Amino acid sequence: MAAPLYRRIAQQIKEEIQSGIWKEGEAIPTEMHLSERYEASRVTVRQAIKGLVEEGLLEKVQGSGTYVKEQKIEHNIFELLSFTEEMRSLNKEPVNKILHFELKEADDQVKRMLKLSDGEKVFYVRRQRLVDDVPYVVEDTYLPVSMFPNLSYGIMTGSKYDYIEKEVGMKIKDSFQEVIPVLPSPDIAEALTVETSMPILKIQSYSVFSDGTIFEYSENHFKSDEYKFTLRASRP
């Protein structure tokens, strides 16, 4: 039994989106144009479009038209995955570009977050995290030198969590995060290739080993047009 016409039209539109004929952010043709193209009534075309809107492939903008929806990376805030792990789960290969790598004395904020004593040193690393040459995140990480004396520039071009768990041999348990919408500083805006007037999402976090030891403090700046954050809340 043949599928209803509106579903066949929806499937054709979906295939054109997936093949890149209709690109993300672009307006699709009008209902009248599509009804002529597919030799179908506007009611049938409207039904096909409605299904694709519900599926998340298209979005309607009041007073403007219907557009191919830009697909943001969906980050589940309750899953503790590294950026590398998250991107690879989506069949994307990330690249870490080191913008700063230095040994320094912890300032008051970092000392407080990592529970360090006066005079203790940390590695400060700023990484620009890219996929397909597009910067998604700028990460500032502080790691105690006493815990990671062999940390190197080369290690930080890869997965930090892989290094900690596989080479250092420590088990990561939890990350405690605070999400803050902010306007980027000029250097962060430049690294994310956005305007300073464009809001971004900043996550301040500290992470702990299974024995409760705090081993990392990070500030991650996420490009808000590439990322969305989701969580699942259950009613008791």
mmCIF file of C-alpha atoms in Angstrom:
data_model
loop_
_atom_site.group_PDB
_atom_site.id
_atom_site.type_symbol
_atom_site.label_atom_id
_atom_site.label_comp_id
_atom_site.label_asym_id
_atom_site.label_seq_id
_atom_site.Cartn_x
_atom_site.Cartn_y
_atom_site.Cartn_z
ATOM 1 C CA MET A 1 0.000 0.000 0.000
ATOM 2 C CA ALA A 2 1.461 3.337 -1.077
ATOM 3 C CA ALA A 3 2.191 5.938 1.583
ATOM 4 C CA PRO A 4 -0.100 8.998 1.624
ATOM 5 C CA LEU A 5 0.981 11.782 -0.728
ATOM 6 C CA TYR A 6 1.856 14.192 2.096
ATOM 7 C CA ARG A 7 4.288 11.648 3.537
ATOM 8 C CA ARG A 8 5.928 11.091 0.156
ATOM 9 C CA ILE A 9 6.333 14.853 -0.241
ATOM 10 C CA ALA A 10 7.771 15.124 3.276
ATOM 11 C CA GLN A 11 10.248 12.342 2.480
ATOM 12 C CA GLN A 12 11.392 14.125 -0.705
ATOM 13 C CA ILE A 13 11.898 17.375 1.193
ATOM 14 C CA LYS A 14 13.803 15.529 3.924
ATOM 15 C CA GLU A 15 16.105 13.902 1.343
ATOM 16 C CA GLU A 16 16.849 17.297 -0.215
ATOM 17 C CA ILE A 17 17.695 18.731 3.219
ATOM 18 C CA GLN A 18 19.960 15.771 4.041
ATOM 19 C CA SER A 19 21.724 16.002 0.682
ATOM 20 C CA GLY A 20 22.391 19.717 1.216
ATOM 21 C CA ILE A 21 20.183 21.014 -1.589
ATOM 22 C CA TRP A 22 18.249 22.948 1.037
ATOM 23 C CA LYS A 23 20.763 24.296 3.544
ATOM 24 C CA GLU A 24 20.329 25.034 7.240
ATOM 25 C CA GLY A 25 18.888 28.495 7.859
ATOM 26 C CA GLU A 26 17.525 28.878 4.327
ATOM 27 C CA ALA A 27 13.861 29.598 3.607
ATOM 28 C CA ILE A 28 12.010 26.843 1.752
ATOM 29 C CA PRO A 29 9.802 27.663 -1.273
ATOM 30 C CA THR A 30 6.258 28.875 -0.683
ATOM 31 C CA GLU A 31 3.319 26.478 -0.340
ATOM 32 C CA MET A 32 2.103 27.599 -3.767
ATOM 33 C CA HIS A 33 5.450 26.819 -5.374
ATOM 34 C CA LEU A 34 5.661 23.436 -3.645
ATOM 35 C CA SER A 35 2.094 22.501 -4.598
ATOM 36 C CA GLU A 36 2.954 23.186 -8.266
ATOM 37 C CA ARG A 37 6.234 21.281 -7.985
ATOM 38 C CA TYR A 38 4.684 18.195 -6.410
ATOM 39 C CA GLU A 39 1.337 18.490 -8.214
ATOM 40 C CA ALA A 40 -0.507 18.432 -4.918
ATOM 41 C CA SER A 41 -2.974 20.668 -3.131
ATOM 42 C CA ARG A 42 -1.697 23.324 -0.756
ATOM 43 C CA VAL A 43 -3.486 21.469 2.057
ATOM 44 C CA THR A 44 -1.390 18.359 1.307
ATOM 45 C CA VAL A 45 1.826 20.395 1.148
ATOM 46 C CA ARG A 46 0.919 22.125 4.404
ATOM 47 C CA GLN A 47 0.444 18.718 6.041
ATOM 48 C CA ALA A 48 3.865 17.571 4.828
ATOM 49 C CA ILE A 49 5.505 20.735 6.161
ATOM 50 C CA LYS A 50 3.686 20.395 9.489
ATOM 51 C CA GLY A 51 5.138 16.911 9.939
ATOM 52 C CA LEU A 52 8.673 18.123 9.217
ATOM 53 C CA VAL A 53 8.253 21.008 11.679
ATOM 54 C CA GLU A 54 7.170 18.511 14.350
ATOM 55 C CA GLU A 55 10.159 16.337 13.439
ATOM 56 C CA GLY A 56 12.500 19.281 13.981
ATOM 57 C CA LEU A 57 13.788 19.583 10.404
ATOM 58 C CA LEU A 58 11.861 22.760 9.578
ATOM 59 C CA GLU A 59 10.790 25.743 11.664
ATOM 60 C CA LYS A 60 8.130 28.372 11.064
ATOM 61 C CA VAL A 61 8.969 32.006 11.758
ATOM 62 C CA GLN A 62 5.885 34.169 12.297
ATOM 63 C CA GLY A 63 5.455 36.670 9.493
ATOM 64 C CA SER A 64 8.569 35.474 7.684
ATOM 65 C CA GLY A 65 8.145 31.928 6.382
ATOM 66 C CA THR A 66 9.394 28.388 6.911
ATOM 67 C CA TYR A 67 13.094 27.635 7.194
ATOM 68 C CA VAL A 68 15.385 24.634 7.315
ATOM 69 C CA LYS A 69 16.132 24.392 11.005
ATOM 70 C CA GLU A 70 19.727 24.813 12.105
ATOM 71 C CA GLN A 71 20.705 21.692 14.027
ATOM 72 C CA LYS A 72 22.412 22.577 17.280
ATOM 73 C CA ILE A 73 24.567 20.180 19.239
ATOM 74 C CA GLU A 74 22.377 18.885 22.065
ATOM 75 C CA HIS A 75 24.337 18.698 25.300
ATOM 76 C CA ASN A 76 22.746 16.695 28.105
ATOM 77 C CA ILE A 77 23.849 18.510 31.230
ATOM 78 C CA PHE A 78 23.407 15.336 33.303
ATOM 79 C CA GLU A 79 25.925 13.314 31.253
ATOM 80 C CA LEU A 80 29.588 13.734 32.144
ATOM 81 C CA LEU A 81 31.211 13.455 28.727
ATOM 82 C CA SER A 82 34.286 15.221 27.477
ATOM 83 C CA PHE A 83 33.937 17.378 24.362
ATOM 84 C CA THR A 84 35.889 14.738 22.444
ATOM 85 C CA GLU A 85 33.591 11.937 23.639
ATOM 86 C CA GLU A 86 30.491 13.999 22.891
ATOM 87 C CA MET A 87 31.570 14.867 19.355
ATOM 88 C CA ARG A 88 32.684 11.325 18.536
ATOM 89 C CA SER A 89 29.297 10.016 19.700
ATOM 90 C CA LEU A 90 27.865 12.239 16.927
ATOM 91 C CA ASN A 91 30.396 10.898 14.377
ATOM 92 C CA LYS A 92 32.305 14.186 14.395
ATOM 93 C CA GLU A 93 36.069 14.429 14.860
ATOM 94 C CA PRO A 94 37.047 17.342 17.145
ATOM 95 C CA VAL A 95 40.290 19.310 17.073
ATOM 96 C CA ASN A 96 41.824 21.022 20.111
ATOM 97 C CA LYS A 97 43.852 24.125 19.312
ATOM 98 C CA ILE A 98 45.966 25.325 22.242
ATOM 99 C CA LEU A 99 45.795 29.111 22.617
ATOM 100 C CA HIS A 100 47.617 29.309 25.992
ATOM 101 C CA PHE A 101 49.598 26.760 27.979
ATOM 102 C CA GLU A 102 51.426 27.966 31.062
ATOM 103 C CA LEU A 103 52.501 27.126 34.572
ATOM 104 C CA LYS A 104 51.337 29.745 37.068
ATOM 105 C CA GLU A 105 50.509 30.350 40.700
ATOM 106 C CA ALA A 106 46.812 29.844 41.401
ATOM 107 C CA ASP A 107 44.854 33.072 41.938
ATOM 108 C CA ASP A 108 42.294 33.341 44.741
ATOM 109 C CA GLN A 109 39.352 32.056 42.639
ATOM 110 C CA VAL A 110 41.226 29.011 41.336
ATOM 111 C CA LYS A 111 42.788 28.330 44.731
ATOM 112 C CA ARG A 112 39.349 28.359 46.342
ATOM 113 C CA MET A 113 37.757 26.105 43.689
ATOM 114 C CA LEU A 114 40.597 23.559 43.772
ATOM 115 C CA LYS A 115 41.124 23.821 47.554
ATOM 116 C CA LEU A 116 44.810 24.605 47.122
ATOM 117 C CA SER A 117 47.270 26.007 49.634
ATOM 118 C CA ASP A 118 49.014 29.355 49.229
ATOM 119 C CA GLY A 119 51.746 29.269 46.620
ATOM 120 C CA GLU A 120 50.564 26.099 44.867
ATOM 121 C CA LYS A 121 50.928 26.129 41.121
ATOM 122 C CA VAL A 122 48.523 25.081 38.379
ATOM 123 C CA PHE A 123 48.642 24.451 34.683
ATOM 124 C CA TYR A 124 46.441 26.996 32.921
ATOM 125 C CA VAL A 125 45.348 25.878 29.452
ATOM 126 C CA ARG A 126 43.050 27.715 27.046
ATOM 127 C CA ARG A 127 41.797 25.489 24.222
ATOM 128 C CA GLN A 128 39.774 26.419 21.166
ATOM 129 C CA ARG A 129 37.670 23.356 20.381
ATOM 130 C CA LEU A 130 36.729 22.960 16.745
ATOM 131 C CA VAL A 131 34.708 20.640 14.530
ATOM 132 C CA ASP A 132 35.084 20.937 10.731
ATOM 133 C CA ASP A 133 37.187 24.082 11.329
ATOM 134 C CA VAL A 134 34.281 25.742 13.202
ATOM 135 C CA PRO A 135 35.019 26.817 16.810
ATOM 136 C CA TYR A 136 32.322 25.483 19.150
ATOM 137 C CA VAL A 137 33.856 26.030 22.588
ATOM 138 C CA VAL A 138 36.654 27.963 24.245
ATOM 139 C CA GLU A 139 37.796 26.195 27.398
ATOM 140 C CA ASP A 140 39.918 27.597 30.218
ATOM 141 C CA THR A 141 41.170 24.765 32.429
ATOM 142 C CA TYR A 142 43.184 24.839 35.642
ATOM 143 C CA LEU A 143 44.863 21.609 36.796
ATOM 144 C CA PRO A 144 47.087 21.282 39.923
ATOM 145 C CA VAL A 145 50.728 20.652 39.040
ATOM 146 C CA SER A 146 51.030 18.397 42.085
ATOM 147 C CA MET A 147 48.481 15.988 40.597
ATOM 148 C CA PHE A 148 49.601 16.172 36.970
ATOM 149 C CA PRO A 149 53.356 16.902 36.944
ATOM 150 C CA ASN A 150 53.754 15.337 33.491
ATOM 151 C CA LEU A 151 50.984 17.308 31.785
ATOM 152 C CA SER A 152 52.175 18.627 28.433
ATOM 153 C CA TYR A 153 51.100 20.744 25.485
ATOM 154 C CA GLY A 154 50.812 17.589 23.383
ATOM 155 C CA ILE A 155 48.561 15.841 25.898
ATOM 156 C CA MET A 156 46.127 18.762 25.886
ATOM 157 C CA THR A 157 45.749 18.625 22.101
ATOM 158 C CA GLY A 158 43.951 15.332 22.745
ATOM 159 C CA SER A 159 41.323 14.268 25.277
ATOM 160 C CA LYS A 160 42.063 15.519 28.785
ATOM 161 C CA TYR A 161 39.776 12.896 30.333
ATOM 162 C CA ASP A 162 41.429 10.085 28.347
ATOM 163 C CA TYR A 163 44.796 11.179 29.725
ATOM 164 C CA ILE A 164 43.527 11.366 33.309
ATOM 165 C CA GLU A 165 41.728 8.020 33.276
ATOM 166 C CA LYS A 166 43.980 5.947 31.009
ATOM 167 C CA GLU A 167 47.449 7.346 31.714
ATOM 168 C CA VAL A 168 47.208 8.831 35.192
ATOM 169 C CA GLY A 169 44.879 5.999 36.197
ATOM 170 C CA MET A 170 42.333 8.029 38.182
ATOM 171 C CA LYS A 171 38.574 7.499 37.996
ATOM 172 C CA ILE A 172 36.493 10.606 37.326
ATOM 173 C CA LYS A 173 33.207 10.596 39.226
ATOM 174 C CA ASP A 174 31.352 13.941 39.134
ATOM 175 C CA SER A 175 31.357 17.422 37.690
ATOM 176 C CA PHE A 176 29.557 20.297 39.410
ATOM 177 C CA GLN A 177 28.451 22.935 36.916
ATOM 178 C CA GLU A 178 26.937 26.406 36.881
ATOM 179 C CA VAL A 179 25.504 27.680 33.582
ATOM 180 C CA ILE A 180 25.576 31.446 33.041
ATOM 181 C CA PRO A 181 24.494 33.408 29.934
ATOM 182 C CA VAL A 182 27.090 36.145 29.332
ATOM 183 C CA LEU A 183 28.385 38.528 26.716
ATOM 184 C CA PRO A 184 31.837 37.377 25.599
ATOM 185 C CA SER A 185 34.990 39.322 26.315
ATOM 186 C CA PRO A 186 36.826 40.482 23.160
ATOM 187 C CA ASP A 187 39.342 37.604 23.297
ATOM 188 C CA ILE A 188 36.630 34.961 23.777
ATOM 189 C CA ALA A 189 34.518 36.520 21.008
ATOM 190 C CA GLU A 190 37.506 36.410 18.659
ATOM 191 C CA ALA A 191 38.203 32.745 19.476
ATOM 192 C CA LEU A 192 34.536 31.796 18.937
ATOM 193 C CA THR A 193 34.261 34.032 15.823
ATOM 194 C CA VAL A 194 31.234 35.879 17.209
ATOM 195 C CA GLU A 195 30.463 39.529 17.938
ATOM 196 C CA THR A 196 30.904 40.788 21.500
ATOM 197 C CA SER A 197 27.199 41.688 21.420
ATOM 198 C CA MET A 198 26.157 38.056 20.883
ATOM 199 C CA PRO A 199 25.248 36.211 24.110
ATOM 200 C CA ILE A 200 27.090 32.961 24.760
ATOM 201 C CA LEU A 201 26.748 30.267 27.423
ATOM 202 C CA LYS A 202 29.451 30.023 30.055
ATOM 203 C CA ILE A 203 29.783 26.950 32.276
ATOM 204 C CA GLN A 204 31.909 27.160 35.402
ATOM 205 C CA SER A 205 32.651 23.700 36.740
ATOM 206 C CA TYR A 206 34.851 21.695 39.026
ATOM 207 C CA SER A 207 35.354 17.961 38.731
ATOM 208 C CA VAL A 208 36.153 15.303 41.312
ATOM 209 C CA PHE A 209 37.661 11.839 41.426
ATOM 210 C CA SER A 210 35.831 8.865 42.922
ATOM 211 C CA ASP A 211 37.628 9.533 46.238
ATOM 212 C CA GLY A 212 36.177 13.076 46.359
ATOM 213 C CA THR A 213 39.404 14.903 45.418
ATOM 214 C CA ILE A 214 38.824 18.010 43.291
ATOM 215 C CA PHE A 215 41.230 17.826 40.353
ATOM 216 C CA GLU A 216 40.030 20.429 37.826
ATOM 217 C CA TYR A 217 38.425 23.828 37.570
ATOM 218 C CA SER A 218 37.185 24.928 34.142
ATOM 219 C CA GLU A 219 35.350 27.780 32.480
ATOM 220 C CA ASN A 220 33.822 26.725 29.165
ATOM 221 C CA HIS A 221 32.400 29.262 26.733
ATOM 222 C CA PHE A 222 29.870 27.729 24.336
ATOM 223 C CA LYS A 223 28.731 29.242 21.051
ATOM 224 C CA SER A 224 24.984 29.628 21.612
ATOM 225 C CA ASP A 225 24.113 29.213 17.925
ATOM 226 C CA GLU A 226 25.841 25.797 17.877
ATOM 227 C CA TYR A 227 24.824 24.396 21.261
ATOM 228 C CA LYS A 228 21.660 23.833 23.231
ATOM 229 C CA PHE A 229 21.531 22.436 26.746
ATOM 230 C CA THR A 230 18.930 19.908 27.817
ATOM 231 C CA LEU A 231 18.022 18.253 31.070
ATOM 232 C CA ARG A 232 15.391 15.789 32.135
ATOM 233 C CA ALA A 233 13.372 16.527 35.261
ATOM 234 C CA SER A 234 11.185 13.851 36.830
ATOM 235 C CA ARG A 235 8.174 14.630 38.999
ATOM 236 C CA PRO A 236 8.393 12.856 42.369
#
